GROMACS .gro file of C-alpha atoms in nm:
model
  431
    1UNK     CA    1  -0.996   0.042  -3.175
    2UNK     CA    2  -0.743  -0.127  -3.131
    3UNK     CA    3  -0.644  -0.450  -2.947
    4UNK     CA    4  -0.379  -0.573  -2.767
    5UNK     CA    5  -0.291  -0.965  -2.746
    6UNK     CA    6  -0.032  -1.092  -2.448
    7UNK     CA    7   0.094  -1.409  -2.601
    8UNK     CA    8   0.238  -1.706  -2.388
    9UNK     CA    9   0.203  -1.605  -2.036
   10UNK     CA   10   0.203  -1.793  -1.750
   11UNK     CA   11  -0.175  -1.624  -1.602
   12UNK     CA   12  -0.191  -1.631  -1.255
   13UNK     CA   13  -0.597  -1.692  -1.190
   14UNK     CA   14  -0.596  -1.564  -0.752
   15UNK     CA   15  -0.920  -1.659  -0.710
   16UNK     CA   16  -0.905  -2.026  -0.865
   17UNK     CA   17  -0.535  -2.081  -0.742
   18UNK     CA   18  -0.401  -2.191  -1.104
   19UNK     CA   19  -0.169  -2.092  -1.318
   20UNK     CA   20  -0.240  -2.160  -1.646
   21UNK     CA   21  -0.033  -2.057  -1.941
   22UNK     CA   22  -0.323  -1.856  -2.200
   23UNK     CA   23  -0.317  -1.607  -2.492
   24UNK     CA   24  -0.506  -1.268  -2.312
   25UNK     CA   25  -0.669  -1.037  -2.573
   26UNK     CA   26  -0.699  -0.715  -2.403
   27UNK     CA   27  -1.015  -0.381  -2.658
   28UNK     CA   28  -1.153  -0.110  -2.509
   29UNK     CA   29  -0.952  -0.155  -2.168
   30UNK     CA   30  -1.084  -0.492  -2.041
   31UNK     CA   31  -0.999  -0.833  -2.113
   32UNK     CA   32  -1.177  -0.935  -2.447
   33UNK     CA   33  -1.101  -1.265  -2.522
   34UNK     CA   34  -0.868  -1.575  -2.308
   35UNK     CA   35  -0.814  -1.911  -2.492
   36UNK     CA   36  -0.547  -2.134  -2.436
   37UNK     CA   37  -0.204  -2.126  -2.534
   38UNK     CA   38  -0.135  -2.076  -2.842
   39UNK     CA   39  -0.451  -1.968  -2.986
   40UNK     CA   40  -0.584  -1.870  -3.290
   41UNK     CA   41  -0.641  -1.476  -3.154
   42UNK     CA   42  -0.468  -1.181  -3.324
   43UNK     CA   43  -0.439  -0.842  -3.207
   44UNK     CA   44  -0.267  -0.463  -3.346
   45UNK     CA   45   0.010  -0.502  -3.090
   46UNK     CA   46   0.161  -0.819  -2.961
   47UNK     CA   47   0.314  -0.855  -2.623
   48UNK     CA   48   0.547  -1.181  -2.601
   49UNK     CA   49   0.526  -1.320  -2.212
   50UNK     CA   50   0.682  -1.641  -2.285
   51UNK     CA   51   0.800  -1.677  -1.913
   52UNK     CA   52   0.660  -1.485  -1.757
   53UNK     CA   53   0.385  -1.449  -1.491
   54UNK     CA   54   0.070  -1.219  -1.593
   55UNK     CA   55  -0.080  -1.132  -1.293
   56UNK     CA   56  -0.398  -0.933  -1.213
   57UNK     CA   57  -0.184  -0.587  -1.144
   58UNK     CA   58  -0.114  -0.496  -0.766
   59UNK     CA   59  -0.326  -0.215  -0.577
   60UNK     CA   60  -0.172  -0.044  -0.256
   61UNK     CA   61  -0.418   0.161  -0.037
   62UNK     CA   62  -0.207   0.364   0.129
   63UNK     CA   63   0.112   0.536  -0.015
   64UNK     CA   64   0.228   0.944  -0.027
   65UNK     CA   65   0.231   1.131  -0.307
   66UNK     CA   66   0.361   1.470  -0.154
   67UNK     CA   67   0.193   1.682  -0.367
   68UNK     CA   68   0.086   2.012  -0.278
   69UNK     CA   69   0.342   2.138  -0.044
   70UNK     CA   70   0.589   1.835  -0.101
   71UNK     CA   71   0.711   1.842  -0.483
   72UNK     CA   72   1.105   1.840  -0.329
   73UNK     CA   73   1.015   1.482  -0.167
   74UNK     CA   74   0.747   1.323  -0.425
   75UNK     CA   75   0.508   1.450  -0.742
   76UNK     CA   76   0.220   1.260  -0.904
   77UNK     CA   77   0.423   1.215  -1.200
   78UNK     CA   78   0.712   1.050  -1.077
   79UNK     CA   79   0.575   0.891  -0.733
   80UNK     CA   80   0.344   0.764  -0.982
   81UNK     CA   81   0.556   0.625  -1.201
   82UNK     CA   82   0.672   0.440  -0.937
   83UNK     CA   83   0.389   0.267  -0.851
   84UNK     CA   84   0.410   0.156  -1.228
   85UNK     CA   85   0.731  -0.034  -1.184
   86UNK     CA   86   0.659  -0.167  -0.907
   87UNK     CA   87   0.371  -0.323  -1.057
   88UNK     CA   88   0.063  -0.101  -0.890
   89UNK     CA   89  -0.204   0.016  -1.077
   90UNK     CA   90  -0.396   0.155  -0.840
   91UNK     CA   91  -0.288   0.361  -0.539
   92UNK     CA   92  -0.506   0.532  -0.298
   93UNK     CA   93  -0.296   0.887  -0.175
   94UNK     CA   94  -0.308   1.007   0.115
   95UNK     CA   95  -0.436   1.304   0.274
   96UNK     CA   96  -0.128   1.509   0.436
   97UNK     CA   97  -0.043   1.679   0.166
   98UNK     CA   98   0.003   2.093   0.185
   99UNK     CA   99  -0.238   2.203   0.213
  100UNK     CA  100  -0.431   1.934   0.386
  101UNK     CA  101  -0.677   1.752   0.149
  102UNK     CA  102  -0.939   1.900   0.356
  103UNK     CA  103  -1.137   2.073   0.135
  104UNK     CA  104  -1.314   2.036  -0.270
  105UNK     CA  105  -1.139   2.283  -0.352
  106UNK     CA  106  -0.795   2.081  -0.294
  107UNK     CA  107  -0.942   1.766  -0.443
  108UNK     CA  108  -1.051   1.912  -0.786
  109UNK     CA  109  -0.732   2.008  -0.815
  110UNK     CA  110  -0.534   1.711  -0.748
  111UNK     CA  111  -0.762   1.506  -0.970
  112UNK     CA  112  -0.701   1.783  -1.199
  113UNK     CA  113  -0.316   1.706  -1.139
  114UNK     CA  114  -0.372   1.343  -1.148
  115UNK     CA  115  -0.567   1.350  -1.445
  116UNK     CA  116  -0.282   1.528  -1.625
  117UNK     CA  117  -0.012   1.346  -1.499
  118UNK     CA  118  -0.052   1.067  -1.340
  119UNK     CA  119   0.100   0.736  -1.508
  120UNK     CA  120  -0.161   0.486  -1.281
  121UNK     CA  121  -0.500   0.519  -1.131
  122UNK     CA  122  -0.516   0.701  -0.821
  123UNK     CA  123  -0.834   0.721  -0.557
  124UNK     CA  124  -0.772   1.052  -0.330
  125UNK     CA  125  -0.802   1.024   0.035
  126UNK     CA  126  -0.994   1.322   0.181
  127UNK     CA  127  -0.888   1.448   0.589
  128UNK     CA  128  -1.113   1.328   0.871
  129UNK     CA  129  -1.016   1.654   1.043
  130UNK     CA  130  -0.971   2.024   0.900
  131UNK     CA  131  -0.643   2.046   0.907
  132UNK     CA  132  -0.572   1.712   1.056
  133UNK     CA  133  -0.581   1.872   1.319
  134UNK     CA  134  -0.843   1.666   1.533
  135UNK     CA  135  -1.077   1.976   1.635
  136UNK     CA  136  -1.365   1.974   1.366
  137UNK     CA  137  -1.503   1.711   1.090
  138UNK     CA  138  -1.433   1.790   0.738
  139UNK     CA  139  -1.703   1.801   0.489
  140UNK     CA  140  -1.761   1.481   0.432
  141UNK     CA  141  -2.087   1.484   0.228
  142UNK     CA  142  -1.984   1.727   0.021
  143UNK     CA  143  -1.551   1.554  -0.038
  144UNK     CA  144  -1.757   1.218  -0.115
  145UNK     CA  145  -1.991   1.409  -0.367
  146UNK     CA  146  -1.689   1.577  -0.500
  147UNK     CA  147  -1.530   1.222  -0.592
  148UNK     CA  148  -1.294   1.105  -0.238
  149UNK     CA  149  -1.233   0.762  -0.188
  150UNK     CA  150  -1.203   0.742   0.132
  151UNK     CA  151  -1.168   0.946   0.507
  152UNK     CA  152  -0.823   0.930   0.715
  153UNK     CA  153  -0.538   1.179   0.891
  154UNK     CA  154  -0.286   0.945   0.860
  155UNK     CA  155   0.030   1.025   1.013
  156UNK     CA  156  -0.147   1.181   1.289
  157UNK     CA  157  -0.418   0.950   1.511
  158UNK     CA  158  -0.744   1.174   1.582
  159UNK     CA  159  -0.664   1.183   2.037
  160UNK     CA  160  -1.060   1.291   2.064
  161UNK     CA  161  -1.315   1.018   2.086
  162UNK     CA  162  -1.638   1.180   2.040
  163UNK     CA  163  -1.481   1.361   1.741
  164UNK     CA  164  -1.406   1.005   1.605
  165UNK     CA  165  -1.732   0.852   1.719
  166UNK     CA  166  -1.888   1.153   1.524
  167UNK     CA  167  -1.662   1.091   1.226
  168UNK     CA  168  -1.729   0.725   1.233
  169UNK     CA  169  -2.130   0.826   1.291
  170UNK     CA  170  -2.135   1.052   0.929
  171UNK     CA  171  -1.878   0.832   0.750
  172UNK     CA  172  -2.166   0.509   0.788
  173UNK     CA  173  -2.451   0.731   0.689
  174UNK     CA  174  -2.254   0.817   0.359
  175UNK     CA  175  -2.144   0.429   0.333
  176UNK     CA  176  -1.745   0.536   0.318
  177UNK     CA  177  -1.430   0.383   0.447
  178UNK     CA  178  -1.271   0.546   0.744
  179UNK     CA  179  -0.847   0.460   0.735
  180UNK     CA  180  -0.720   0.510   1.078
  181UNK     CA  181  -0.351   0.581   1.176
  182UNK     CA  182  -0.399   0.424   1.526
  183UNK     CA  183  -0.133   0.655   1.815
  184UNK     CA  184  -0.225   0.760   2.146
  185UNK     CA  185  -0.007   1.087   2.146
  186UNK     CA  186   0.026   1.060   2.589
  187UNK     CA  187   0.212   0.730   2.482
  188UNK     CA  188   0.394   0.733   2.187
  189UNK     CA  189   0.495   1.124   2.218
  190UNK     CA  190   0.849   1.216   2.134
  191UNK     CA  191   0.963   0.837   2.066
  192UNK     CA  192   1.172   0.773   1.740
  193UNK     CA  193   1.174   0.382   1.787
  194UNK     CA  194   1.012   0.119   1.927
  195UNK     CA  195   1.005   0.072   2.294
  196UNK     CA  196   1.280  -0.194   2.328
  197UNK     CA  197   1.569  -0.376   2.318
  198UNK     CA  198   1.765  -0.126   2.057
  199UNK     CA  199   1.578   0.207   2.203
  200UNK     CA  200   1.771   0.067   2.552
  201UNK     CA  201   2.047  -0.006   2.370
  202UNK     CA  202   2.054   0.335   2.174
  203UNK     CA  203   1.981   0.518   2.436
  204UNK     CA  204   1.645   0.631   2.209
  205UNK     CA  205   1.333   0.720   2.283
  206UNK     CA  206   1.078   0.435   2.205
  207UNK     CA  207   0.718   0.410   2.164
  208UNK     CA  208   0.568   0.155   2.300
  209UNK     CA  209   0.302  -0.060   2.095
  210UNK     CA  210   0.000   0.020   2.303
  211UNK     CA  211  -0.003   0.373   2.177
  212UNK     CA  212  -0.144   0.227   1.800
  213UNK     CA  213  -0.353  -0.061   2.067
  214UNK     CA  214  -0.524   0.128   2.265
  215UNK     CA  215  -0.661   0.282   2.008
  216UNK     CA  216  -0.698   0.062   1.826
  217UNK     CA  217  -0.950  -0.086   2.073
  218UNK     CA  218  -1.158   0.239   2.123
  219UNK     CA  219  -1.188   0.253   1.758
  220UNK     CA  220  -1.313  -0.092   1.759
  221UNK     CA  221  -1.597  -0.003   1.996
  222UNK     CA  222  -1.692   0.332   1.822
  223UNK     CA  223  -1.674   0.069   1.468
  224UNK     CA  224  -1.889  -0.162   1.666
  225UNK     CA  225  -2.146   0.087   1.772
  226UNK     CA  226  -2.167   0.298   1.472
  227UNK     CA  227  -2.158  -0.023   1.175
  228UNK     CA  228  -1.874   0.201   0.985
  229UNK     CA  229  -1.597   0.033   0.762
  230UNK     CA  230  -1.304   0.096   0.975
  231UNK     CA  231  -0.962   0.082   0.828
  232UNK     CA  232  -0.672   0.000   1.055
  233UNK     CA  233  -0.343   0.145   0.886
  234UNK     CA  234  -0.026  -0.041   0.876
  235UNK     CA  235  -0.054  -0.279   1.157
  236UNK     CA  236   0.256  -0.321   1.374
  237UNK     CA  237   0.180  -0.432   1.740
  238UNK     CA  238   0.071  -0.762   1.847
  239UNK     CA  239  -0.191  -0.628   2.112
  240UNK     CA  240  -0.342  -0.449   1.848
  241UNK     CA  241  -0.362  -0.802   1.609
  242UNK     CA  242  -0.521  -0.932   1.949
  243UNK     CA  243  -0.792  -0.711   1.971
  244UNK     CA  244  -0.839  -0.746   1.581
  245UNK     CA  245  -0.890  -1.057   1.564
  246UNK     CA  246  -1.162  -1.026   1.845
  247UNK     CA  247  -1.321  -0.817   1.693
  248UNK     CA  248  -1.373  -1.000   1.442
  249UNK     CA  249  -1.473  -1.253   1.537
  250UNK     CA  250  -1.805  -1.073   1.692
  251UNK     CA  251  -1.873  -0.948   1.400
  252UNK     CA  252  -1.745  -0.613   1.346
  253UNK     CA  253  -1.675  -0.421   1.035
  254UNK     CA  254  -1.335  -0.426   1.061
  255UNK     CA  255  -1.024  -0.448   0.769
  256UNK     CA  256  -0.639  -0.446   0.819
  257UNK     CA  257  -0.342  -0.361   0.619
  258UNK     CA  258   0.039  -0.442   0.715
  259UNK     CA  259   0.359  -0.354   0.554
  260UNK     CA  260   0.575  -0.505   0.341
  261UNK     CA  261   0.907  -0.362   0.601
  262UNK     CA  262   0.640  -0.487   0.892
  263UNK     CA  263   0.685  -0.820   0.711
  264UNK     CA  264   1.086  -0.877   0.705
  265UNK     CA  265   1.200  -0.643   0.950
  266UNK     CA  266   1.241  -0.567   1.351
  267UNK     CA  267   1.370  -0.386   1.566
  268UNK     CA  268   1.695  -0.571   1.542
  269UNK     CA  269   1.752  -0.522   1.210
  270UNK     CA  270   1.876  -0.159   1.325
  271UNK     CA  271   2.271  -0.166   1.427
  272UNK     CA  272   2.258   0.207   1.476
  273UNK     CA  273   2.067   0.485   1.469
  274UNK     CA  274   2.039   0.503   1.034
  275UNK     CA  275   1.736   0.693   0.998
  276UNK     CA  276   1.635   0.451   0.709
  277UNK     CA  277   1.486   0.263   0.984
  278UNK     CA  278   1.259   0.477   1.129
  279UNK     CA  279   0.906   0.506   1.055
  280UNK     CA  280   0.606   0.521   1.243
  281UNK     CA  281   0.479   0.255   1.345
  282UNK     CA  282   0.831   0.169   1.430
  283UNK     CA  283   0.966  -0.186   1.347
  284UNK     CA  284   0.872  -0.334   1.675
  285UNK     CA  285   0.986  -0.688   1.843
  286UNK     CA  286   1.071  -1.023   1.726
  287UNK     CA  287   0.738  -1.161   1.838
  288UNK     CA  288   0.567  -0.877   1.680
  289UNK     CA  289   0.695  -0.947   1.363
  290UNK     CA  290   0.549  -1.339   1.387
  291UNK     CA  291   0.204  -1.218   1.486
  292UNK     CA  292   0.183  -0.994   1.170
  293UNK     CA  293   0.251  -1.284   0.929
  294UNK     CA  294   0.005  -1.488   1.118
  295UNK     CA  295  -0.202  -1.236   1.137
  296UNK     CA  296  -0.178  -1.222   0.713
  297UNK     CA  297  -0.211  -1.547   0.729
  298UNK     CA  298  -0.517  -1.628   0.932
  299UNK     CA  299  -0.687  -1.310   0.780
  300UNK     CA  300  -0.693  -1.098   1.108
  301UNK     CA  301  -0.465  -0.862   0.865
  302UNK     CA  302  -0.634  -0.822   0.474
  303UNK     CA  303  -0.377  -0.729   0.287
  304UNK     CA  304  -0.068  -0.535   0.222
  305UNK     CA  305  -0.005  -0.192   0.170
  306UNK     CA  306   0.322   0.012   0.147
  307UNK     CA  307   0.280   0.267   0.269
  308UNK     CA  308   0.535   0.447   0.093
  309UNK     CA  309   0.688   0.747   0.248
  310UNK     CA  310   0.926   0.932   0.010
  311UNK     CA  311   1.147   1.193   0.209
  312UNK     CA  312   1.423   1.386   0.055
  313UNK     CA  313   1.799   1.283   0.139
  314UNK     CA  314   1.907   1.580   0.316
  315UNK     CA  315   1.631   1.495   0.556
  316UNK     CA  316   1.701   1.176   0.658
  317UNK     CA  317   2.026   1.263   0.659
  318UNK     CA  318   1.964   1.445   1.021
  319UNK     CA  319   1.956   1.162   1.188
  320UNK     CA  320   1.751   0.960   1.426
  321UNK     CA  321   1.601   1.229   1.628
  322UNK     CA  322   1.524   1.419   1.362
  323UNK     CA  323   1.446   1.297   1.042
  324UNK     CA  324   1.077   1.272   0.962
  325UNK     CA  325   0.901   0.880   0.953
  326UNK     CA  326   0.859   0.719   0.729
  327UNK     CA  327   1.011   0.490   0.395
  328UNK     CA  328   0.960   0.409   0.033
  329UNK     CA  329   0.825   0.089  -0.045
  330UNK     CA  330   0.653   0.107  -0.430
  331UNK     CA  331   0.943  -0.037  -0.659
  332UNK     CA  332   1.064  -0.287  -0.388
  333UNK     CA  333   0.715  -0.458  -0.248
  334UNK     CA  334   0.654  -0.746  -0.496
  335UNK     CA  335   1.017  -0.841  -0.489
  336UNK     CA  336   1.127  -0.838  -0.139
  337UNK     CA  337   0.761  -1.027  -0.056
  338UNK     CA  338   0.824  -1.319  -0.328
  339UNK     CA  339   1.161  -1.314  -0.206
  340UNK     CA  340   1.109  -1.340   0.157
  341UNK     CA  341   0.755  -1.493   0.186
  342UNK     CA  342   0.714  -1.711  -0.130
  343UNK     CA  343   1.056  -1.846  -0.164
  344UNK     CA  344   1.096  -1.929   0.157
  345UNK     CA  345   0.752  -2.118   0.156
  346UNK     CA  346   0.590  -1.895   0.409
  347UNK     CA  347   0.315  -1.802   0.215
  348UNK     CA  348   0.222  -1.955  -0.186
  349UNK     CA  349   0.212  -1.702  -0.404
  350UNK     CA  350  -0.140  -1.712  -0.517
  351UNK     CA  351  -0.165  -1.623  -0.114
  352UNK     CA  352   0.071  -1.293  -0.167
  353UNK     CA  353  -0.094  -1.201  -0.487
  354UNK     CA  354  -0.395  -1.226  -0.294
  355UNK     CA  355  -0.297  -0.994  -0.033
  356UNK     CA  356  -0.187  -0.771  -0.353
  357UNK     CA  357  -0.539  -0.758  -0.534
  358UNK     CA  358  -0.816  -0.939  -0.462
  359UNK     CA  359  -0.840  -0.902  -0.127
  360UNK     CA  360  -0.805  -0.448  -0.098
  361UNK     CA  361  -1.071  -0.475  -0.368
  362UNK     CA  362  -1.293  -0.696  -0.252
  363UNK     CA  363  -1.317  -0.506   0.067
  364UNK     CA  364  -1.320  -0.155  -0.085
  365UNK     CA  365  -1.588  -0.271  -0.361
  366UNK     CA  366  -1.333  -0.200  -0.666
  367UNK     CA  367  -1.316  -0.412  -0.984
  368UNK     CA  368  -1.021  -0.513  -1.020
  369UNK     CA  369  -0.793  -0.738  -0.874
  370UNK     CA  370  -0.893  -1.036  -1.112
  371UNK     CA  371  -0.829  -1.228  -1.485
  372UNK     CA  372  -1.132  -1.297  -1.657
  373UNK     CA  373  -1.317  -1.228  -1.973
  374UNK     CA  374  -1.520  -0.900  -1.912
  375UNK     CA  375  -1.259  -0.734  -1.643
  376UNK     CA  376  -1.068  -0.429  -1.676
  377UNK     CA  377  -0.706  -0.488  -1.839
  378UNK     CA  378  -0.482  -0.350  -1.590
  379UNK     CA  379  -0.264  -0.623  -1.599
  380UNK     CA  380   0.094  -0.654  -1.438
  381UNK     CA  381   0.375  -0.906  -1.594
  382UNK     CA  382   0.615  -1.011  -1.352
  383UNK     CA  383   0.975  -1.164  -1.467
  384UNK     CA  384   1.037  -1.381  -1.136
  385UNK     CA  385   1.323  -1.520  -1.240
  386UNK     CA  386   1.495  -1.205  -1.242
  387UNK     CA  387   1.771  -1.163  -0.951
  388UNK     CA  388   1.902  -0.831  -0.877
  389UNK     CA  389   2.019  -0.579  -0.592
  390UNK     CA  390   1.794  -0.301  -0.498
  391UNK     CA  391   1.963   0.028  -0.569
  392UNK     CA  392   1.785   0.339  -0.442
  393UNK     CA  393   1.948   0.547  -0.789
  394UNK     CA  394   1.731   0.325  -1.043
  395UNK     CA  395   1.456   0.445  -0.842
  396UNK     CA  396   1.140   0.637  -1.014
  397UNK     CA  397   1.087   0.822  -0.700
  398UNK     CA  398   1.183   1.125  -0.588
  399UNK     CA  399   1.291   0.911  -0.249
  400UNK     CA  400   1.532   0.710  -0.174
  401UNK     CA  401   1.513   0.614   0.178
  402UNK     CA  402   1.450   0.258   0.183
  403UNK     CA  403   1.642   0.023   0.442
  404UNK     CA  404   1.646  -0.252   0.213
  405UNK     CA  405   1.904  -0.114  -0.062
  406UNK     CA  406   2.228  -0.367  -0.111
  407UNK     CA  407   1.947  -0.682  -0.053
  408UNK     CA  408   1.939  -0.908  -0.376
  409UNK     CA  409   1.623  -0.981  -0.449
  410UNK     CA  410   1.383  -1.191  -0.715
  411UNK     CA  411   1.076  -1.124  -0.928
  412UNK     CA  412   1.063  -0.834  -1.059
  413UNK     CA  413   0.838  -0.618  -1.223
  414UNK     CA  414   0.881  -0.565  -1.650
  415UNK     CA  415   0.550  -0.461  -1.804
  416UNK     CA  416   0.231  -0.253  -1.642
  417UNK     CA  417  -0.084  -0.216  -1.770
  418UNK     CA  418  -0.364  -0.029  -1.713
  419UNK     CA  419  -0.703  -0.028  -1.881
  420UNK     CA  420  -0.524  -0.248  -2.173
  421UNK     CA  421  -0.229   0.065  -2.187
  422UNK     CA  422   0.157  -0.018  -2.124
  423UNK     CA  423   0.180   0.263  -1.864
  424UNK     CA  424   0.550   0.133  -1.791
  425UNK     CA  425   0.789  -0.119  -1.994
  426UNK     CA  426   1.149  -0.176  -1.880
  427UNK     CA  427   1.394  -0.081  -2.120
  428UNK     CA  428   1.743  -0.201  -2.164
  429UNK     CA  429   1.905   0.066  -1.927
  430UNK     CA  430   1.638  -0.061  -1.633
  431UNK     CA  431   1.754  -0.393  -1.674
   0.00000   0.00000   0.00000
């Protein structure tokens, strides 16, 4: 069996909060040996990693790969290549495709497509309710047996509390997590941005932070009663943070994620009715953004997910009212966060990488996210000194919809490996 040696890299051991110059020998998809550099290790193939950070591969448990049904927005091949270019080695795909991923037949079709065309590891998430209509639960037992990673109706909140309770009970009996998009339709209906300063200035219908927090509060009560692993997707409101923090103190089995755009932007970032700033949940107030950063720091929010949501340029060109919600994020997440959180001293490099690797792995019982002998060789090599402007035309994703276009950021991934195999390496034309 062939082997690969990564030589002279600055290897980030997240759990130990140490960075050491080491050589890594990869064989059979695992990290076979780690030695201080220079070592006597040798491999059939060698990557010279002098000057590069060697990180565990990033894990994103919230992406939209759009296939089947929306291939004009994204495909398995393009979405997973975008993930690799962003340094992600594992992603979890939401089920709001067409058809919705709510049956074993659809799940099996998707798994075959992923096996043929996926560049990185993809964990398929099945719907909670049939058609994501919030009326009837899917066949959760069969979907688990067929390989579903979790359940979610992402894109819509389950409005019926009785049905959500039944979903929690079934998922708990199966020891499966529920990932919830939390949105009370009666409060959010018709809104396109956060209800606040910007919605008033631009005359746009708003979505109050309570629309999210009300459903978070309901679900936390149900999670406590049923014992399910309840995960709150893309937390945006300080009211939600307060609910999650109190629930964790009571011992509720709850985890939560936050996106890079909710950490780095707020409603004041929106200068006009530019649909590149339209996402759901919306960019909220300055106070909300500060609460999210503090919650990620103190562990109330556990890790970072991109909510990568590609759309066509034509769709996003329809204006703030008519365009769909969502922005892309896989290819820019790490450079943005490194530049604006680590370089500005808000988080350490260890803290940031931990929230993109070890924490999502640990909370969802995934055997990835760390560098040690015997571990799966999912690795990302990063040039922390590399600085360049974010140019959507360079994206591998079909989606070019980002509010960060033109931002100059540092810390770009240059090589991504999954199970010891190079799945993407920056080329001359990409530099």
